[in-house]
Short mmCIF file of C-alpha atoms and ligand atoms in Angstrom, two decimals:
data_model
loop_
_atom_site.label_atom_id
_atom_site.label_comp_id
_atom_site.label_asym_id
_atom_site.label_seq_id
_atom_site.Cartn_x
_atom_site.Cartn_y
_atom_site.Cartn_z
CA MET A 21 111.64 65.02 96.12
CA ARG A 22 108.64 66.36 94.24
CA TYR A 23 106.32 69.00 95.69
CA LEU A 24 102.54 68.96 95.32
CA SER A 25 100.17 71.90 95.48
CA THR A 26 97.53 71.80 98.23
CA ARG A 27 95.06 72.60 95.42
CA GLY A 28 96.12 69.74 93.16
CA GLY A 29 96.71 71.73 89.98
CA ALA A 30 100.47 72.28 90.05
CA LEU A 31 103.64 70.35 90.67
CA ALA A 32 107.24 71.26 91.39
CA GLU A 33 109.78 68.69 90.25
CA SER A 34 112.23 69.46 93.04
CA PHE A 35 112.84 71.35 96.27
CA SER A 36 114.64 74.06 94.31
CA ASP A 37 111.74 74.46 91.88
CA ALA A 38 109.35 74.88 94.83
CA LEU A 39 111.83 77.31 96.39
CA LEU A 40 112.08 79.48 93.27
CA MET A 41 108.35 79.39 92.50
CA GLY A 42 107.17 80.17 96.04
CA LEU A 43 103.42 79.96 95.52
CA ALA A 44 102.10 77.12 93.35
CA GLY A 45 100.67 78.19 89.96
CA ASP A 46 97.11 77.19 90.97
CA GLY A 47 97.16 79.47 94.02
CA GLY A 48 97.89 76.60 96.43
CA LEU A 49 100.91 76.01 98.65
CA PHE A 50 103.63 73.46 98.02
CA VAL A 51 104.02 70.47 100.33
CA PRO A 52 106.45 67.55 99.93
CA GLU A 53 105.04 64.55 98.06
CA THR A 54 105.96 62.45 101.11
CA TRP A 55 107.30 63.58 104.47
CA PRO A 56 110.90 62.50 105.03
CA LYS A 57 111.29 60.29 108.10
CA PHE A 58 114.25 60.03 110.47
CA SER A 59 115.12 56.97 112.57
CA GLN A 60 114.88 57.23 116.37
CA ALA A 61 118.68 57.20 116.59
CA GLU A 62 118.90 60.13 114.21
CA ILE A 63 116.11 62.03 116.03
CA ASP A 64 118.11 61.68 119.25
CA ALA A 65 121.37 62.70 117.56
CA PHE A 66 120.00 66.18 116.71
CA GLY A 67 120.74 67.22 120.27
CA ALA A 68 124.48 66.73 120.16
CA ARG A 69 125.38 67.85 116.63
CA PRO A 70 126.32 71.41 115.72
CA TYR A 71 123.16 73.29 114.63
CA ALA A 72 124.37 73.86 111.06
CA ARG A 73 124.89 70.11 110.55
CA SER A 74 121.37 69.37 111.75
CA ALA A 75 120.01 72.05 109.42
CA ALA A 76 121.92 70.58 106.47
CA ARG A 77 120.62 67.10 107.25
CA VAL A 78 116.99 68.31 107.36
CA LEU A 79 117.33 70.30 104.11
CA GLU A 80 118.90 67.27 102.44
CA ALA A 81 115.97 65.12 103.60
CA PHE A 82 113.57 67.60 101.96
CA GLY A 83 115.48 67.24 98.70
CA ALA A 84 117.59 70.43 98.64
CA GLU A 85 119.86 70.03 95.63
CA PRO A 86 123.37 70.81 96.89
CA SER A 87 125.27 67.81 98.25
CA LEU A 88 125.18 67.21 102.01
CA GLN A 89 128.70 68.57 102.20
CA ALA A 90 127.75 71.73 100.29
CA LEU A 91 124.65 72.13 102.45
CA GLN A 92 126.79 71.89 105.57
CA ALA A 93 129.04 74.67 104.31
CA LEU A 94 125.99 76.73 103.31
CA CYS A 95 124.36 76.31 106.73
CA ALA A 96 127.61 76.94 108.62
CA ASP A 97 127.87 80.24 106.74
CA ALA A 98 124.18 81.05 107.32
CA TYR A 99 124.44 80.60 111.08
CA ALA A 100 127.98 81.89 111.67
CA ARG A 101 126.78 85.35 112.76
CA PHE A 102 124.30 84.22 115.40
CA THR A 103 125.24 85.44 118.87
CA ASP A 104 125.19 81.99 120.49
CA ALA A 105 127.19 79.03 119.16
CA ALA A 106 124.12 76.86 119.82
CA VAL A 107 122.24 79.16 117.33
CA THR A 108 118.88 78.43 119.05
CA PRO A 109 119.86 78.04 122.73
CA LEU A 110 117.43 76.79 125.39
CA GLU A 111 117.28 78.97 128.50
CA PRO A 112 115.70 77.63 131.71
CA LEU A 113 112.71 79.65 132.94
CA GLY A 114 111.70 77.84 136.12
CA PRO A 115 111.23 74.10 136.71
CA GLY A 116 110.37 72.17 133.55
CA ARG A 117 110.15 75.38 131.48
CA TRP A 118 112.47 76.80 128.89
CA LEU A 119 112.66 79.72 126.52
CA LEU A 120 113.84 78.69 123.06
CA ASN A 121 115.78 81.76 121.96
CA LEU A 122 115.29 82.21 118.22
CA HIS A 123 116.33 85.87 117.99
CA GLY A 124 120.13 85.65 117.97
CA GLY A 125 120.48 86.47 114.26
CA PRO A 126 121.50 89.73 112.58
CA THR A 127 118.05 91.40 112.72
CA LEU A 128 117.16 90.07 116.18
CA ALA A 129 114.01 88.15 115.22
CA PHE A 130 113.32 84.51 114.45
CA LYS A 131 112.81 85.23 110.73
CA ASP A 132 116.61 85.33 110.38
CA ILE A 133 116.82 81.59 110.99
CA ALA A 134 114.96 80.61 107.85
CA MET A 135 115.92 83.66 105.78
CA GLN A 136 119.69 83.26 106.19
CA ALA A 137 119.46 79.71 104.82
CA LEU A 138 116.88 80.64 102.17
CA ALA A 139 119.04 83.37 100.62
CA ARG A 140 121.96 80.99 100.16
CA LEU A 141 119.71 78.24 98.79
CA PHE A 142 118.20 80.74 96.31
CA ASP A 143 121.60 81.87 95.15
CA ALA A 144 122.81 78.28 94.68
CA ALA A 145 119.64 77.17 92.83
CA LEU A 146 119.82 80.20 90.49
CA ASP A 147 123.51 79.63 89.88
CA ALA A 148 122.85 76.00 88.88
CA ARG A 149 120.18 77.19 86.42
CA GLY A 150 122.08 80.21 85.12
CA ARG A 151 119.19 82.46 86.15
CA LYS A 152 118.58 85.65 88.10
CA ALA A 153 115.67 86.47 90.38
CA LEU A 154 113.89 89.50 91.77
CA ILE A 155 112.57 88.98 95.28
CA VAL A 156 109.78 91.34 96.31
CA ALA A 157 108.39 91.30 99.83
CA ALA A 158 105.72 93.45 101.45
CA THR A 159 106.51 93.85 105.10
CA SER A 160 104.89 95.21 108.23
CA GLY A 161 107.94 94.63 110.35
CA ASP A 162 110.47 91.83 110.72
CA THR A 163 110.33 90.02 107.37
CA GLY A 164 111.73 92.91 105.32
CA GLY A 165 114.78 93.47 107.49
CA ALA A 166 115.55 89.76 107.69
CA ALA A 167 115.22 89.46 103.89
CA VAL A 168 117.45 92.46 103.16
CA GLU A 169 120.08 91.28 105.61
CA ALA A 170 120.06 87.76 104.11
CA PHE A 171 119.97 88.69 100.40
CA ARG A 172 122.22 91.77 100.34
CA GLY A 173 125.24 91.31 98.14
CA ARG A 174 124.12 87.95 96.66
CA ALA A 175 125.15 87.58 93.06
CA ASN A 176 121.98 86.23 91.45
CA VAL A 177 119.24 88.01 93.36
CA ARG A 178 117.87 91.53 93.63
CA ILE A 179 115.75 92.23 96.67
CA ALA A 180 113.02 94.86 96.97
CA VAL A 181 111.04 95.42 100.16
CA VAL A 182 107.86 97.47 100.27
CA PHE A 183 106.79 98.89 103.62
CA PRO A 184 104.09 101.33 104.78
CA GLU A 185 105.79 104.68 105.31
CA GLY A 186 105.60 105.91 108.89
CA ARG A 187 103.92 102.78 110.22
CA ILE A 188 106.90 100.67 111.25
CA SER A 189 109.43 101.22 114.03
CA GLU A 190 112.67 103.08 113.43
CA ALA A 191 114.79 99.98 114.05
CA GLN A 192 112.65 97.96 111.66
CA ARG A 193 113.04 100.67 108.97
CA ARG A 194 116.77 101.01 109.45
CA PHE A 195 117.33 97.25 109.05
CA MET A 196 115.95 97.75 105.51
CA THR A 197 117.32 101.17 104.58
CA THR A 198 120.94 101.03 105.73
CA ALA A 199 122.15 98.23 103.43
CA ALA A 200 124.55 99.87 100.98
CA ASP A 201 124.52 96.99 98.50
CA ASP A 202 123.16 97.88 95.08
CA ASN A 203 121.02 94.70 94.88
CA VAL A 204 118.80 96.15 97.63
CA LEU A 205 115.84 98.51 97.08
CA ALA A 206 113.75 99.75 100.04
CA ILE A 207 110.44 101.31 99.03
CA ALA A 208 108.40 103.43 101.42
CA ALA A 209 104.85 103.26 100.10
CA ASP A 210 102.26 105.91 100.78
CA GLY A 211 99.67 103.52 102.22
CA ASP A 212 99.11 100.94 104.95
CA PHE A 213 100.44 97.39 105.09
CA ASP A 214 97.36 95.94 103.39
CA ALA A 215 97.95 98.31 100.46
CA CYS A 216 101.59 97.16 100.23
CA GLN A 217 100.59 93.52 100.31
CA ALA A 218 97.83 94.03 97.76
CA MET A 219 100.35 95.62 95.35
CA VAL A 220 102.81 92.76 95.76
CA LYS A 221 100.03 90.22 95.16
CA GLN A 222 99.17 92.07 91.93
CA LEU A 223 102.79 91.73 90.79
CA PHE A 224 102.60 87.97 91.22
CA ALA A 225 99.23 87.84 89.44
CA ASP A 226 100.78 89.53 86.36
CA ARG A 227 102.39 86.47 84.76
CA GLY A 228 104.21 88.51 82.13
CA PHE A 229 105.78 90.75 84.75
CA ALA A 230 106.61 87.77 86.97
CA GLN A 231 108.35 85.96 84.14
CA ARG A 232 110.24 88.97 82.83
CA THR A 233 111.66 89.76 86.26
CA GLY A 234 112.11 86.21 87.63
CA LEU A 235 109.85 87.17 90.51
CA GLY A 236 110.30 85.18 93.74
CA ALA A 237 108.72 85.16 97.21
CA VAL A 238 110.26 84.65 100.62
CA ASN A 239 107.26 84.91 102.96
CA SER A 240 106.19 81.78 104.78
CA ILE A 241 104.18 80.48 101.85
CA ASN A 242 107.65 79.40 100.63
CA PHE A 243 108.09 75.80 101.77
CA ALA A 244 111.84 76.24 102.28
CA ARG A 245 111.02 78.45 105.27
CA ILE A 246 108.93 75.70 106.82
CA ALA A 247 111.78 73.23 106.28
CA ALA A 248 114.43 75.52 107.78
CA GLN A 249 112.25 76.24 110.82
CA ALA A 250 111.49 72.56 111.50
CA VAL A 251 115.17 72.23 112.41
CA TYR A 252 114.94 74.07 115.73
CA TYR A 253 112.03 71.93 116.94
CA LEU A 254 114.07 68.78 116.26
CA VAL A 255 117.17 70.27 117.86
CA ALA A 256 115.42 71.76 120.91
CA ALA A 257 113.47 68.59 121.72
CA ALA A 258 116.67 66.54 121.52
CA ARG A 259 118.55 68.99 123.76
CA LEU A 260 116.04 68.64 126.62
CA PRO A 261 116.92 66.30 129.50
CA ALA A 262 116.74 62.72 128.18
CA GLY A 263 113.99 60.31 129.15
CA GLY A 264 111.17 62.82 129.74
CA PRO A 265 107.80 62.90 127.97
CA PRO A 266 107.57 64.75 124.64
CA PRO A 267 107.64 68.53 125.11
CA VAL A 268 104.84 71.03 124.75
CA PHE A 269 105.80 73.97 122.50
CA ALA A 270 104.15 77.37 122.98
CA VAL A 271 104.37 79.27 119.67
CA PRO A 272 103.52 82.96 119.16
CA THR A 273 101.60 82.78 115.89
CA GLY A 274 100.61 85.03 113.01
CA ASN A 275 100.79 83.34 109.63
CA PHE A 276 100.97 79.82 111.16
CA GLY A 277 104.35 79.23 109.46
CA ASP A 278 106.32 78.67 112.63
CA ALA A 279 103.59 76.46 114.10
CA PHE A 280 103.32 74.42 110.89
CA SER A 281 107.07 73.78 111.11
CA ALA A 282 106.31 71.96 114.39
CA PHE A 283 103.86 69.78 112.49
CA ALA A 284 106.64 69.03 109.97
CA ALA A 285 109.01 68.04 112.79
CA GLY A 286 106.36 65.63 114.04
CA ARG A 287 105.90 64.10 110.61
CA MET A 288 109.65 63.56 110.40
CA GLY A 289 109.50 61.31 113.45
CA ARG A 290 109.97 63.58 116.48
CA PRO A 291 107.49 62.64 119.22
CA MET A 292 105.66 65.88 120.03
CA GLY A 293 103.53 66.87 122.97
CA LYS A 294 101.03 69.62 122.24
CA VAL A 295 101.77 72.68 120.17
CA LEU A 296 100.07 75.70 121.70
CA VAL A 297 99.08 78.17 118.98
CA ALA A 298 99.32 81.46 120.88
CA THR A 299 97.63 84.40 119.16
CA ASN A 300 97.01 88.00 120.20
CA ALA A 301 93.57 89.59 119.71
CA ASN A 302 93.80 88.54 116.05
CA ASP A 303 92.50 85.14 117.03
CA ILE A 304 91.28 83.47 113.84
CA LEU A 305 93.39 80.36 114.56
CA ALA A 306 92.41 80.05 118.21
CA ARG A 307 88.76 80.37 117.20
CA ALA A 308 89.14 77.83 114.41
CA LEU A 309 90.72 75.25 116.73
CA ALA A 310 88.05 75.86 119.38
CA THR A 311 84.97 75.88 117.14
CA GLY A 312 85.85 74.42 113.74
CA SER A 313 84.87 77.70 112.08
CA TYR A 314 87.74 79.47 110.30
CA ARG A 315 86.40 82.96 109.80
CA ARG A 316 88.15 86.19 108.91
CA GLY A 317 87.69 89.17 111.24
CA ALA A 318 89.00 92.73 111.06
CA ALA A 319 92.75 92.99 111.74
CA LEU A 320 93.45 94.78 115.04
CA ALA A 321 96.62 96.67 115.93
CA THR A 322 98.33 95.19 119.02
CA GLN A 323 101.63 95.34 120.91
CA SER A 324 102.77 92.27 118.94
CA PRO A 325 102.51 93.69 115.39
CA ALA A 326 104.16 90.75 113.60
CA MET A 327 101.11 88.73 114.61
CA ASP A 328 98.45 91.25 113.53
CA ILE A 329 97.26 88.94 110.80
CA GLN A 330 93.75 87.74 110.12
CA VAL A 331 94.41 85.23 107.36
CA ALA A 332 97.01 82.64 108.37
CA SER A 333 98.27 81.47 104.96
CA ASN A 334 99.89 78.30 106.24
CA PHE A 335 96.63 77.05 107.71
CA GLU A 336 95.90 75.73 104.21
CA ARG A 337 98.78 73.27 104.60
CA LEU A 338 97.31 71.87 107.82
CA PHE A 339 93.84 71.70 106.27
CA PHE A 340 95.27 69.74 103.32
CA GLU A 341 97.07 67.29 105.61
CA CYS A 342 94.05 66.80 107.89
CA SER A 343 91.77 66.21 104.89
CA GLY A 344 93.89 63.17 104.05
CA ARG A 345 95.56 65.27 101.35
CA ASP A 346 92.31 65.87 99.51
CA ALA A 347 93.32 68.60 97.03
CA ASP A 348 89.80 69.02 95.59
CA LEU A 349 88.33 69.62 99.03
CA THR A 350 91.16 72.01 99.91
CA ARG A 351 90.81 74.00 96.69
CA ASP A 352 87.04 74.38 97.12
CA ALA A 353 87.41 75.33 100.77
CA PHE A 354 90.05 78.02 100.21
CA GLU A 355 88.56 79.43 97.01
CA ASN A 356 85.35 79.78 98.97
CA PHE A 357 87.23 81.31 101.88
CA ALA A 358 88.82 83.88 99.59
CA ALA A 359 85.36 84.86 98.31
CA ARG A 360 83.31 84.64 101.51
CA GLY A 361 85.79 84.93 104.39
CA ASP A 362 84.88 81.73 106.19
CA LEU A 363 85.11 77.97 106.00
CA GLN A 364 83.88 75.09 108.14
CA ILE A 365 86.25 72.36 109.26
CA ALA A 366 84.65 68.89 109.36
CA PRO A 367 84.70 67.17 112.80
CA SER A 368 87.16 64.46 111.72
CA MET A 369 89.55 67.08 110.35
CA LEU A 370 89.23 69.17 113.49
CA ALA A 371 90.09 66.11 115.57
CA CYS A 372 93.20 65.65 113.41
CA ALA A 373 94.26 69.28 113.96
CA ARG A 374 93.58 69.08 117.70
CA ALA A 375 95.70 65.94 118.03
CA LEU A 376 98.71 68.25 117.80
CA PHE A 377 97.45 71.83 118.11
CA SER A 378 95.61 73.72 120.78
CA GLY A 379 94.80 77.43 120.48
CA ALA A 380 94.74 80.34 122.90
CA SER A 381 94.09 84.03 122.35
CA VAL A 382 95.76 86.54 124.65
CA SER A 383 94.55 90.06 125.45
CA GLU A 384 96.75 93.16 125.53
CA ALA A 385 96.49 93.28 129.34
CA GLU A 386 97.62 89.65 129.62
CA THR A 387 100.55 90.35 127.29
CA THR A 388 101.63 93.30 129.44
CA ARG A 389 101.29 91.22 132.60
CA ALA A 390 103.42 88.42 131.12
CA ILE A 391 106.21 90.91 130.35
CA ARG A 392 106.04 92.32 133.88
CA GLN A 393 105.83 88.97 135.67
CA THR A 394 108.64 87.38 133.66
CA TRP A 395 110.82 90.35 134.58
CA LYS A 396 109.84 90.23 138.28
CA ARG A 397 110.13 86.48 138.74
CA HIS A 398 113.03 85.66 136.48
CA GLY A 399 114.84 88.95 135.80
CA ARG A 400 114.31 88.26 132.09
CA LEU A 401 112.99 90.84 129.63
CA ILE A 402 110.86 89.28 126.90
CA ASP A 403 109.49 90.90 123.78
CA PRO A 404 105.70 91.30 123.31
CA HIS A 405 105.42 88.40 120.82
CA THR A 406 107.17 86.03 123.20
CA ALA A 407 104.94 87.42 125.96
CA VAL A 408 101.84 86.26 124.08
CA ALA A 409 103.20 82.69 124.22
CA VAL A 410 104.16 83.03 127.89
CA ALA A 411 100.67 84.28 128.75
CA ALA A 412 99.00 81.55 126.69
CA ALA A 413 101.16 78.88 128.37
CA SER A 414 100.24 80.08 131.86
CA GLY A 415 96.69 78.93 131.25
CA LEU A 416 97.75 75.51 130.01
CA PRO A 417 95.43 72.60 130.65
CA PHE A 418 98.22 70.13 129.84
CA ASP A 419 100.16 67.71 132.09
CA ALA A 420 102.33 69.73 134.41
CA ASP A 421 105.12 67.17 134.12
CA ARG A 422 105.55 67.70 130.41
CA PRO A 423 108.52 69.93 129.58
CA LEU A 424 107.29 73.27 128.27
CA VAL A 425 109.30 75.10 125.60
CA ILE A 426 108.23 78.69 124.87
CA LEU A 427 109.48 80.14 121.60
CA ALA A 428 111.16 83.55 122.07
CA THR A 429 110.82 85.11 118.63
CA ALA A 430 112.31 88.61 118.98
CA ASP A 431 114.80 90.52 121.07
CA PRO A 432 113.00 92.87 123.51
CA ALA A 433 115.25 95.72 122.29
CA LYS A 434 113.19 95.83 119.09
CA PHE A 435 110.21 97.05 121.16
CA PRO A 436 111.69 99.33 123.85
CA GLN A 437 108.57 101.47 124.46
CA THR A 438 106.30 98.46 124.96
CA ILE A 439 108.75 96.86 127.38
CA ALA A 440 109.31 100.07 129.34
CA ALA A 441 105.56 100.67 129.60
CA ALA A 442 104.98 97.12 130.85
CA CYS A 443 107.71 96.79 133.46
CA GLY A 444 109.51 100.13 133.79
CA VAL A 445 112.76 98.82 132.36
CA THR A 446 114.29 99.80 129.03
CA PRO A 447 116.09 96.91 127.37
CA PRO A 448 119.79 97.46 126.62
CA VAL A 449 120.48 98.44 123.01
CA PRO A 450 122.26 95.58 121.23
CA GLU A 451 125.22 96.30 118.95
CA ALA A 452 123.16 95.29 115.90
CA ILE A 453 120.78 98.21 116.53
CA GLU A 454 123.43 100.68 117.70
CA ALA A 455 125.37 100.24 114.46
CA LEU A 456 122.27 101.13 112.42
CA ALA A 457 121.74 104.49 114.10
CA ALA A 458 124.83 106.02 112.50
CA ALA A 459 124.51 104.45 109.03
CA PRO A 460 123.06 106.55 106.18
CA GLU A 461 119.59 105.51 105.01
CA ARG A 462 118.57 104.82 101.43
CA MET A 463 114.95 104.49 100.41
CA GLU A 464 112.58 105.59 97.69
CA ARG A 465 109.07 106.90 98.24
CA LEU A 466 106.31 105.72 95.94
CA PRO A 467 102.55 106.19 95.89
CA ALA A 468 100.55 103.05 96.71
CA ASP A 469 100.06 102.47 93.00
CA VAL A 470 100.95 99.16 91.37
CA GLY A 471 101.76 100.80 88.01
CA ALA A 472 104.41 103.00 89.59
CA LEU A 473 105.79 100.04 91.52
CA LYS A 474 106.02 97.87 88.39
CA ALA A 475 107.85 100.57 86.45
CA ARG A 476 110.38 101.05 89.24
CA LEU A 477 110.91 97.31 89.70
CA LEU A 478 111.43 96.73 85.97
CA SER A 479 114.30 99.21 85.90
CA PHE A 480 115.67 97.82 89.20
CA ALA A 481 115.57 94.26 87.83
CA ARG A 482 117.62 95.33 84.80
CA GLY A 483 120.29 96.56 87.21
C1 LIG B 5 106.72 86.70 112.16
C2 LIG B 5 106.76 86.71 113.63
C3 LIG B 5 105.91 85.87 114.39
C4 LIG B 5 104.84 84.99 113.76
O1 LIG B 5 105.36 83.94 112.99
P1 LIG B 5 104.40 83.16 111.95
O2 LIG B 5 105.27 82.18 111.28
O3 LIG B 5 103.86 84.21 111.02
O4 LIG B 5 103.31 82.52 112.75
C5 LIG B 5 106.05 85.88 115.77
N1 LIG B 5 106.96 86.69 116.38
C6 LIG B 5 107.77 87.50 115.68
C7 LIG B 5 108.72 88.37 116.42
C8 LIG B 5 107.71 87.54 114.29
O5 LIG B 5 108.52 88.37 113.60
#
């Protein structure tokens, strides 16, 4: 399977090439040349198979290089440490409503699902090519921990995470700083998240540096993450009671990666009801779907920090698809957006986006209320990101008889203060967090200066 850039100026010959490159050379995002399609029988079969087999089947369909048998072993290993044998279990939350629990992995957030598979795919692809890679990720929260946990100890990869010192939670920091493996480097930068991200972008823009270090990316611009996340939509829909109408998914959204994976599941043949794009006060996507104007605002700090994002990178993939895969139009639109901070979506393209997606923005008060009410009515503690989706879904204009699946993206124990403030209950501390408290931390402090970062990463890459 070849991969095209949304901006038309680059090509990846295979899934593994797209995986290792991350961003396309022309600044666009990779998408498969054609969407793989499953038969109805196979769509239905996703409900009964073990999760790892379904994941292997989906990755194979997207052209992942290892054989189906090797992919099954890889996925079985990736998902062996999840707390529930179903990996992404559905939990009833009242009549016709479910929580889709995506936080059963080692760092208690949904990013583990894609990252655990991604790390093993990276290692295998590098092995086949006799190459090494340096993964660098800027993180404001969950991505860094999930990446460290997934890549630690892998033979062909070194992983460096750059986070804003003092601006992430203790649990989030410890997931990055307690790995003892020498292929892990945690960097506390003296700056905010935007400064961290700007530095990492500069690394990728320096072609010489990128080539010398074998630089790779694991944020959701990497198509392999989209592919690995499409699996749980296919599996969840097939696990719902048979014979009902297609489900509505409520998705807490930041970078639009998770939501775009729902689009992928639809393209692969799964009948989908609506996908509700639930945002916090950082509502660029909800505004774009409502008005057709995709316009950057100032990023606001909220109780759901993993969604405090004003530019939803994966939106470019939807734009490309809804333009009829017009790469020239997409390139102009997003180059303009980078310069001016807004773009207009033509009515026909907006209609295409609205055929699947509907947006809702949720206030801080509504998020707090959703945490409290879910606790009162169901005795279930939910994290603030999940609460954004719960709140958005409570205002749904959709058919009441459609099954509603709300994505639960983090364990509430990652945000104990927010939960306690909302409903007076402190979530129990899971073993995964308890174990971190005693482990020694390892991190290096650097100024928010790309020169200093490059020098440190060059010596780290040499090992
Ligand atoms: C990353 C994250 C999200 C947002 O996912 P996107 O793919 O960026 O839309 C939601 N909830 C949690 C807990 C996250 O870590």
